[in-house]
GROMACS .gro file of C-alpha atoms in nm:
model
  365
    1MET     CA    1  -0.307   0.531   2.020
    2ILE     CA    2  -0.481   0.812   1.798
    3ARG     CA    3  -0.358   1.146   1.900
    4PRO     CA    4  -0.583   1.374   2.136
    5ALA     CA    5  -0.907   1.522   2.009
    6PRO     CA    6  -0.893   1.777   1.761
    7VAL     CA    7  -0.988   2.155   1.810
    8SER     CA    8  -1.368   2.175   1.736
    9ALA     CA    9  -1.612   2.441   1.679
   10VAL     CA   10  -1.943   2.521   1.565
   11LEU     CA   11  -2.041   2.679   1.232
   12ALA     CA   12  -2.304   2.975   1.195
   13ASP     CA   13  -2.602   2.733   1.103
   14GLY     CA   14  -2.492   2.448   1.402
   15ARG     CA   15  -2.266   2.213   1.207
   16THR     CA   16  -1.955   2.115   1.357
   17ILE     CA   17  -1.611   2.153   1.238
   18HIS     CA   18  -1.289   1.995   1.366
   19PHE     CA   19  -0.903   2.088   1.305
   20TYR     CA   20  -0.654   1.834   1.287
   21ASP     CA   21  -0.302   1.997   1.315
   22ASP     CA   22   0.037   1.877   1.200
   23GLU     CA   23   0.188   1.950   1.512
   24GLN     CA   24   0.008   1.985   1.847
   25ARG     CA   25  -0.101   2.340   1.943
   26HIS     CA   26  -0.393   2.527   2.093
   27ARG     CA   27  -0.556   2.713   1.818
   28PRO     CA   28  -0.834   2.969   1.888
   29VAL     CA   29  -1.105   2.925   1.615
   30PRO     CA   30  -1.267   3.255   1.496
   31PRO     CA   31  -1.632   3.265   1.508
   32ASP     CA   32  -1.835   3.181   1.183
   33ARG     CA   33  -2.001   3.528   1.151
   34ARG     CA   34  -2.201   3.429   0.819
   35VAL     CA   35  -2.574   3.436   0.793
   36LEU     CA   36  -2.659   3.097   0.655
   37PRO     CA   37  -3.002   2.976   0.550
   38PRO     CA   38  -3.167   2.699   0.743
   39ALA     CA   39  -3.094   2.330   0.618
   40GLY     CA   40  -3.259   2.196   0.305
   41PRO     CA   41  -3.517   1.925   0.335
   42PRO     CA   42  -3.406   1.588   0.469
   43SER     CA   43  -3.328   1.309   0.225
   44GLU     CA   44  -3.511   0.983   0.182
   45LEU     CA   45  -3.420   0.622   0.140
   46ARG     CA   46  -3.641   0.416  -0.105
   47TRP     CA   47  -3.582   0.031  -0.120
   48ASP     CA   48  -3.524  -0.127  -0.465
   49ALA     CA   49  -3.696  -0.479  -0.400
   50THR     CA   50  -3.576  -0.609  -0.718
   51THR     CA   51  -3.213  -0.577  -0.639
   52GLU     CA   52  -3.235  -0.540  -0.267
   53GLU     CA   53  -3.059  -0.212  -0.229
   54TRP     CA   54  -3.136   0.114  -0.084
   55VAL     CA   55  -3.137   0.407  -0.286
   56ILE     CA   56  -3.094   0.770  -0.148
   57MET     CA   57  -3.305   1.035  -0.271
   58ALA     CA   58  -3.160   1.383  -0.206
   59PRO     CA   59  -3.275   1.622  -0.470
   60HIS     CA   60  -3.146   1.934  -0.252
   61ARG     CA   61  -2.801   1.848  -0.342
   62ALA     CA   62  -2.867   1.964  -0.690
   63ALA     CA   63  -2.834   2.314  -0.543
   64ARG     CA   64  -2.474   2.280  -0.422
   65ALA     CA   65  -2.214   2.476  -0.612
   66GLY     CA   66  -1.864   2.433  -0.701
   67GLY     CA   67  -1.582   2.678  -0.634
   68GLU     CA   68  -1.256   2.812  -0.755
   69GLY     CA   69  -0.997   3.049  -0.652
   70PRO     CA   70  -1.158   3.328  -0.422
   71GLY     CA   71  -1.513   3.166  -0.444
   72CYS     CA   72  -1.365   2.839  -0.313
   73ALA     CA   73  -1.549   2.718  -0.010
   74LEU     CA   74  -1.269   2.508   0.140
   75CYS     CA   75  -1.017   2.799   0.131
   76PRO     CA   76  -0.937   2.983   0.444
   77THR     CA   77  -1.151   3.257   0.546
   78THR     CA   78  -0.971   3.575   0.486
   79GLY     CA   79  -1.056   3.964   0.484
   80GLY     CA   80  -1.436   3.973   0.338
   81ALA     CA   81  -1.435   3.617   0.182
   82ALA     CA   82  -1.594   3.389   0.462
   83THR     CA   83  -1.593   3.027   0.372
   84GLU     CA   84  -1.679   2.687   0.532
   85VAL     CA   85  -1.349   2.710   0.720
   86PRO     CA   86  -1.346   3.005   0.970
   87ALA     CA   87  -0.958   3.031   1.012
   88ALA     CA   88  -0.685   3.216   0.847
   89SER     CA   89  -0.503   2.904   0.793
   90TYR     CA   90  -0.531   2.523   0.880
   91ASP     CA   91  -0.359   2.200   0.809
   92VAL     CA   92  -0.669   1.944   0.798
   93ALA     CA   93  -1.024   2.023   0.850
   94VAL     CA   94  -1.343   1.827   0.892
   95PHE     CA   95  -1.688   1.947   0.893
   96GLU     CA   96  -2.039   1.845   0.837
   97ASN     CA   97  -2.153   1.876   0.477
   98ARG     CA   98  -2.399   2.174   0.394
   99TYR     CA   99  -2.582   1.981   0.150
  100PRO     CA  100  -2.578   1.626   0.309
  101ALA     CA  101  -2.711   1.322   0.136
  102LEU     CA  102  -2.750   1.188   0.490
  103ARG     CA  103  -2.829   1.352   0.807
  104GLY     CA  104  -2.940   1.303   1.164
  105PRO     CA  105  -3.148   1.011   1.293
  106GLY     CA  106  -3.336   0.780   1.085
  107GLY     CA  107  -3.279   0.481   0.846
  108PRO     CA  108  -3.427   0.131   0.797
  109ALA     CA  109  -3.611  -0.027   1.094
  110PRO     CA  110  -3.363  -0.315   1.248
  111GLY     CA  111  -3.486  -0.659   1.128
  112ALA     CA  112  -3.766  -0.527   0.906
  113VAL     CA  113  -3.826  -0.694   0.569
  114PRO     CA  114  -3.882  -0.408   0.303
  115GLY     CA  115  -4.154  -0.428   0.079
  116PRO     CA  116  -4.194  -0.292  -0.297
  117HIS     CA  117  -4.258   0.071  -0.176
  118ALA     CA  118  -4.052   0.096   0.155
  119GLY     CA  119  -3.902   0.408   0.251
  120ALA     CA  120  -3.724   0.569   0.569
  121PRO     CA  121  -3.559   0.870   0.656
  122ALA     CA  122  -3.195   0.895   0.530
  123GLY     CA  123  -3.023   0.939   0.867
  124GLY     CA  124  -2.646   0.930   0.918
  125ARG     CA  125  -2.391   1.206   0.866
  126CYS     CA  126  -2.185   1.334   0.560
  127GLU     CA  127  -1.855   1.511   0.641
  128VAL     CA  128  -1.621   1.682   0.427
  129VAL     CA  129  -1.240   1.638   0.472
  130SER     CA  130  -1.016   1.915   0.348
  131PHE     CA  131  -0.670   1.809   0.310
  132SER     CA  132  -0.496   2.145   0.310
  133CYS     CA  133  -0.576   2.521   0.311
  134ALA     CA  134  -0.356   2.533  -0.007
  135HIS     CA  135  -0.599   2.540  -0.308
  136ASP     CA  136  -0.357   2.447  -0.590
  137THR     CA  137  -0.224   2.115  -0.480
  138SER     CA  138  -0.331   1.747  -0.446
  139LEU     CA  139  -0.331   1.483  -0.167
  140ALA     CA  140  -0.030   1.327  -0.359
  141ARG     CA  141   0.173   1.638  -0.352
  142LEU     CA  142   0.114   1.703   0.028
  143PRO     CA  143   0.433   1.677   0.271
  144LEU     CA  144   0.455   1.333   0.435
  145ARG     CA  145   0.359   1.496   0.775
  146ARG     CA  146   0.043   1.632   0.621
  147MET     CA  147  -0.048   1.285   0.476
  148THR     CA  148  -0.003   1.143   0.829
  149THR     CA  149  -0.233   1.396   0.948
  150VAL     CA  150  -0.485   1.298   0.694
  151VAL     CA  151  -0.483   0.928   0.796
  152GLU     CA  152  -0.495   1.027   1.164
  153ALA     CA  153  -0.828   1.243   1.075
  154TRP     CA  154  -0.963   0.943   0.875
  155ALA     CA  155  -0.890   0.693   1.158
  156ASP     CA  156  -1.037   0.929   1.437
  157ARG     CA  157  -1.354   1.009   1.236
  158THR     CA  158  -1.420   0.641   1.156
  159ARG     CA  159  -1.402   0.563   1.544
  160ARG     CA  160  -1.633   0.847   1.639
  161LEU     CA  161  -1.881   0.807   1.362
  162ASN     CA  162  -1.888   0.432   1.431
  163GLY     CA  163  -2.019   0.517   1.758
  164LEU     CA  164  -2.305   0.726   1.658
  165PRO     CA  165  -2.648   0.548   1.707
  166GLY     CA  166  -2.787   0.443   1.365
  167VAL     CA  167  -2.469   0.417   1.198
  168GLU     CA  168  -2.389   0.076   1.012
  169GLN     CA  169  -2.122   0.159   0.774
  170VAL     CA  170  -1.841   0.425   0.740
  171VAL     CA  171  -1.667   0.499   0.434
  172CYS     CA  172  -1.378   0.743   0.358
  173PHE     CA  173  -1.359   0.851   0.005
  174GLU     CA  174  -1.207   1.108  -0.269
  175ASN     CA  175  -1.343   1.201  -0.605
  176ARG     CA  176  -1.030   1.363  -0.764
  177GLY     CA  177  -1.082   1.556  -1.084
  178ALA     CA  178  -1.375   1.744  -1.238
  179GLU     CA  179  -1.391   1.473  -1.508
  180LEU     CA  180  -1.501   1.227  -1.248
  181GLY     CA  181  -1.754   1.462  -1.096
  182ALA     CA  182  -1.573   1.652  -0.850
  183THR     CA  183  -1.734   1.980  -0.764
  184GLN     CA  184  -1.433   2.126  -0.585
  185ALA     CA  185  -1.099   2.153  -0.717
  186HIS     CA  186  -0.942   2.217  -0.356
  187PRO     CA  187  -0.788   1.905  -0.224
  188HIS     CA  188  -1.064   1.727  -0.022
  189GLY     CA  189  -1.249   1.414   0.029
  190GLN     CA  190  -1.552   1.300   0.221
  191ILE     CA  191  -1.680   1.044   0.468
  192TYR     CA  192  -2.022   0.892   0.488
  193ALA     CA  193  -2.178   0.740   0.769
  194TYR     CA  194  -2.458   0.514   0.644
  195PRO     CA  195  -2.761   0.394   0.807
  196PHE     CA  196  -2.741   0.063   0.645
  197VAL     CA  197  -2.450  -0.124   0.486
  198PRO     CA  198  -2.426  -0.040   0.113
  199ALA     CA  199  -2.499  -0.334  -0.126
  200ARG     CA  200  -2.137  -0.412  -0.259
  201PHE     CA  201  -1.989  -0.366   0.103
  202GLY     CA  202  -2.259  -0.600   0.220
  203ARG     CA  203  -2.149  -0.863  -0.041
  204MET     CA  204  -1.789  -0.843   0.061
  205TRP     CA  205  -1.876  -0.886   0.415
  206GLU     CA  206  -2.111  -1.168   0.365
  207ALA     CA  207  -1.844  -1.349   0.174
  208ALA     CA  208  -1.602  -1.304   0.437
  209ALA     CA  209  -1.849  -1.402   0.699
  210ARG     CA  210  -1.950  -1.710   0.525
  211ALA     CA  211  -1.589  -1.816   0.478
  212ARG     CA  212  -1.535  -1.763   0.864
  213ARG     CA  213  -1.862  -1.995   0.926
  214GLN     CA  214  -1.731  -2.240   0.717
  215GLY     CA  215  -1.387  -2.257   0.874
  216ARG     CA  216  -1.217  -2.136   0.556
  217PRO     CA  217  -0.951  -1.859   0.562
  218CYS     CA  218  -1.026  -1.519   0.506
  219PRO     CA  219  -1.072  -1.424   0.139
  220PHE     CA  220  -0.907  -1.102   0.173
  221CYS     CA  221  -0.603  -1.257   0.354
  222GLU     CA  222  -0.598  -1.514   0.061
  223VAL     CA  223  -0.604  -1.270  -0.218
  224LEU     CA  224  -0.334  -1.074  -0.053
  225ALA     CA  225  -0.108  -1.375  -0.029
  226ALA     CA  226  -0.169  -1.491  -0.364
  227GLU     CA  227  -0.090  -1.150  -0.512
  228GLU     CA  228   0.249  -1.114  -0.272
  229ARG     CA  229   0.321  -1.478  -0.414
  230ALA     CA  230   0.275  -1.406  -0.770
  231GLY     CA  231   0.428  -1.049  -0.741
  232GLU     CA  232   0.368  -0.945  -1.121
  233ARG     CA  233   0.066  -0.725  -1.031
  234VAL     CA  234   0.228  -0.587  -0.710
  235VAL     CA  235   0.307  -0.225  -0.731
  236LEU     CA  236   0.487  -0.174  -0.402
  237ARG     CA  237   0.499  -0.331  -0.060
  238THR     CA  238   0.596  -0.192   0.273
  239PRO     CA  239   0.636  -0.360   0.623
  240HIS     CA  240   0.244  -0.298   0.691
  241TRP     CA  241   0.103  -0.248   0.348
  242THR     CA  242   0.083  -0.419  -0.002
  243ALA     CA  243  -0.042  -0.223  -0.306
  244PHE     CA  244  -0.134  -0.423  -0.603
  245VAL     CA  245  -0.347  -0.423  -0.946
  246PRO     CA  246  -0.624  -0.684  -0.876
  247TYR     CA  247  -0.629  -0.995  -1.070
  248ALA     CA  248  -0.981  -0.912  -1.211
  249ALA     CA  249  -0.932  -0.551  -1.242
  250ARG     CA  250  -1.222  -0.367  -1.395
  251TRP     CA  251  -1.053  -0.026  -1.476
  252PRO     CA  252  -0.754   0.092  -1.681
  253TYR     CA  253  -0.572   0.158  -1.363
  254GLU     CA  254  -0.685   0.020  -1.037
  255VAL     CA  255  -0.490  -0.036  -0.733
  256HIS     CA  256  -0.602  -0.202  -0.400
  257VAL     CA  257  -0.399  -0.110  -0.087
  258TYR     CA  258  -0.423  -0.391   0.164
  259ALA     CA  259  -0.327  -0.415   0.520
  260ARG     CA  260  -0.089  -0.686   0.582
  261ARG     CA  261  -0.240  -0.738   0.913
  262HIS     CA  262  -0.606  -0.859   0.933
  263THR     CA  263  -0.753  -0.553   1.090
  264ALA     CA  264  -1.108  -0.424   1.073
  265ASP     CA  265  -1.093  -0.057   1.022
  266LEU     CA  266  -0.874   0.265   1.013
  267GLY     CA  267  -0.933   0.318   1.379
  268GLY     CA  268  -0.773  -0.005   1.475
  269LEU     CA  269  -0.438   0.062   1.345
  270GLY     CA  270  -0.131   0.122   1.532
  271PRO     CA  271   0.116   0.429   1.513
  272GLU     CA  272   0.356   0.260   1.303
  273GLU     CA  273   0.068   0.119   1.058
  274ARG     CA  274  -0.070   0.465   1.048
  275ALA     CA  275   0.268   0.612   0.960
  276ASP     CA  276   0.349   0.336   0.711
  277LEU     CA  277   0.017   0.391   0.546
  278ALA     CA  278   0.078   0.762   0.492
  279ARG     CA  279   0.401   0.685   0.313
  280THR     CA  280   0.223   0.398   0.099
  281TYR     CA  281  -0.073   0.587   0.005
  282ARG     CA  282   0.086   0.879  -0.075
  283GLU     CA  283   0.344   0.682  -0.308
  284VAL     CA  284   0.018   0.517  -0.481
  285LEU     CA  285  -0.145   0.849  -0.561
  286ARG     CA  286   0.190   1.004  -0.692
  287ARG     CA  287   0.222   0.711  -0.946
  288PHE     CA  288  -0.141   0.775  -1.053
  289GLU     CA  289  -0.009   1.135  -1.121
  290HIS     CA  290   0.290   1.033  -1.324
  291VAL     CA  291   0.184   0.725  -1.500
  292GLU     CA  292   0.038   0.897  -1.804
  293GLU     CA  293   0.136   1.247  -1.957
  294ALA     CA  294  -0.106   1.434  -1.728
  295PRO     CA  295  -0.233   1.327  -1.376
  296LEU     CA  296  -0.513   1.078  -1.374
  297PRO     CA  297  -0.835   1.173  -1.231
  298TYR     CA  298  -0.942   0.908  -0.986
  299LEU     CA  299  -1.186   0.772  -0.734
  300ALA     CA  300  -1.066   0.616  -0.398
  301LEU     CA  301  -1.250   0.477  -0.112
  302TRP     CA  302  -1.159   0.270   0.196
  303CYS     CA  303  -1.346  -0.055   0.269
  304GLN     CA  304  -1.346  -0.111   0.630
  305ALA     CA  305  -1.581  -0.309   0.878
  306PRO     CA  306  -1.944  -0.216   0.936
  307ALA     CA  307  -2.014  -0.052   1.256
  308ARG     CA  308  -2.206  -0.317   1.420
  309GLU     CA  309  -2.221  -0.692   1.307
  310GLY     CA  310  -1.956  -0.882   1.148
  311ARG     CA  311  -1.657  -0.675   1.210
  312GLU     CA  312  -1.426  -0.956   1.288
  313ALA     CA  313  -1.444  -1.098   0.918
  314ALA     CA  314  -1.373  -0.769   0.744
  315HIS     CA  315  -1.028  -0.676   0.612
  316LEU     CA  316  -0.927  -0.321   0.570
  317HIS     CA  317  -0.806  -0.203   0.217
  318ALA     CA  318  -0.828   0.083  -0.005
  319ARG     CA  319  -0.952   0.088  -0.372
  320ILE     CA  320  -0.814   0.350  -0.611
  321PHE     CA  321  -0.911   0.343  -0.978
  322SER     CA  322  -0.949   0.574  -1.278
  323ASP     CA  323  -1.159   0.531  -1.596
  324ARG     CA  324  -0.881   0.659  -1.856
  325SER     CA  325  -0.531   0.551  -1.981
  326ARG     CA  326  -0.328   0.648  -2.299
  327ALA     CA  327  -0.360   0.320  -2.433
  328THR     CA  328  -0.750   0.259  -2.381
  329GLY     CA  329  -0.875   0.611  -2.368
  330VAL     CA  330  -1.173   0.658  -2.150
  331LYS     CA  331  -1.347   0.355  -2.006
  332ARG     CA  332  -1.722   0.425  -2.048
  333LEU     CA  333  -1.973   0.195  -1.894
  334GLY     CA  334  -2.218   0.056  -2.126
  335ALA     CA  335  -2.555  -0.119  -2.054
  336GLY     CA  336  -2.401  -0.460  -1.954
  337GLU     CA  337  -2.159  -0.296  -1.697
  338LEU     CA  338  -2.401  -0.032  -1.546
  339GLY     CA  339  -2.720  -0.258  -1.607
  340ALA     CA  340  -2.605  -0.628  -1.557
  341GLY     CA  341  -2.291  -0.556  -1.360
  342ALA     CA  342  -2.068  -0.752  -1.577
  343PHE     CA  343  -1.755  -0.563  -1.654
  344VAL     CA  344  -1.573  -0.587  -1.964
  345SER     CA  345  -1.184  -0.492  -1.898
  346GLU     CA  346  -0.983  -0.366  -2.202
  347ALA     CA  347  -0.659  -0.326  -2.026
  348ARG     CA  348  -0.417  -0.599  -1.895
  349PRO     CA  349  -0.365  -0.582  -1.529
  350GLU     CA  350  -0.019  -0.703  -1.550
  351GLU     CA  351   0.086  -0.446  -1.781
  352ALA     CA  352  -0.089  -0.160  -1.593
  353ALA     CA  353   0.107  -0.276  -1.297
  354GLU     CA  354   0.429  -0.279  -1.474
  355ARG     CA  355   0.356   0.107  -1.584
  356LEU     CA  356   0.265   0.195  -1.222
  357ARG     CA  357   0.578   0.034  -1.090
  358ALA     CA  358   0.789   0.206  -1.348
  359ALA     CA  359   0.631   0.550  -1.273
  360ALA     CA  360   0.795   0.608  -0.944
  361PRO     CA  361   0.866   0.961  -0.891
  362ALA     CA  362   1.158   1.117  -0.703
  363GLU     CA  363   1.158   1.089  -0.344
  364GLU     CA  364   1.024   1.359  -0.144
  365SER     CA  365   1.004   1.447   0.223
   0.00000   0.00000   0.00000
C-alpha cells in the first residue's frame, strides 16, 4: 500500500501543492501570500501527419526563469523571499507548474483520424517535483529515507494522474545539469500527464501488445532475461531490480533500470519493491556522479503503462543517459540522428558497463 495522502494546499493562483514527508506528521501549510499574474495562454497540439506525432506548441514557456540561491523558486519561503513552496522547510514537494506545457481539459478527439492541419487544446497536467528543500545537493546525494519518499511521491502522483479524465500517459522525468537544459539547479524533476501517448512510448507499447497478441513473450521480459544471462552489461542487480547498459545503447553512458517482476507502473509496486527501488535508483545515480572526474549531467525518465489501453503489456523501467564521457567527449546529434532517427554510437556498451560497475562509491545511509 502507498502511504496515506500527502498534506495538500492551494497556491496564490489556484494551483495545488502536495507535501510528502519522510516521517508521518501533521504539518500546517502557511498561506501563499504572493500576488501572481493570471496563467498564460493555453498550449496547443498540432499534428505532424508525415510522422503521425503530436507536437505541443507552448510559446509562453519561453518566459519562465531559472533561479539560483536566494532567487530560487524551489527553495523554502523564508523572510521576505516568497517562493513556489510556502513553507519554511519541507521534505518533498509536488506542485503544478506555473508555466505548463499541458493544462486543463483538452486533447485529441478519441478515435478521430487527424488531417494535415489537425489541432487540439493541449490538455493534461505538468507538475514539478522538488526532491529536497536543500539547494546545493542532488538526488544521488540524498539520504536513503528521502529517496524512498521520492519514489513514494512518484508512485502516488502516477496513480492519481492516471485517474484524471483525458490523461493517456504519465511520465516522471528529471533533467539534471544546465548542460542538458535544466533551468533550475535545485534538485527537482517533473511529471507530465499527456492527453495522448507520446510517439516513442506508443511504439514500445504496440510492440509489446503485438507480441502478446501473437502469443510471444513480453519483449521487455526477454531483454531483461538476456541481459541477466549475459551479465557483461549488468551494472547492479538487487532482489527486485536490475540495472544494465542496453545492448544497443545510443549514448556514451546509458543505463536502464528494469523491474524484475512484470508490472505496469510505479503505482503498482509493493512496499518491498519501492524500498528496493530507492536503494537501486540512488546507487545508479551515484555511479553517474563518480564514473568520470566530474558528475555527469543526465536525463532520466520512467517508462510506464499508459493510463487507459494496453496496460497489461507494458513493463515498468527507467532510462537514464548522459551525452558525454571522457573517452568520447560530448555526443552531438547529427542530421541522420535527429532527422532520420538512426543513431550512431561511438561508445562500446560493455566498456561503459565496466566503468559504471567500478564506480561504486562508499556505502552511505
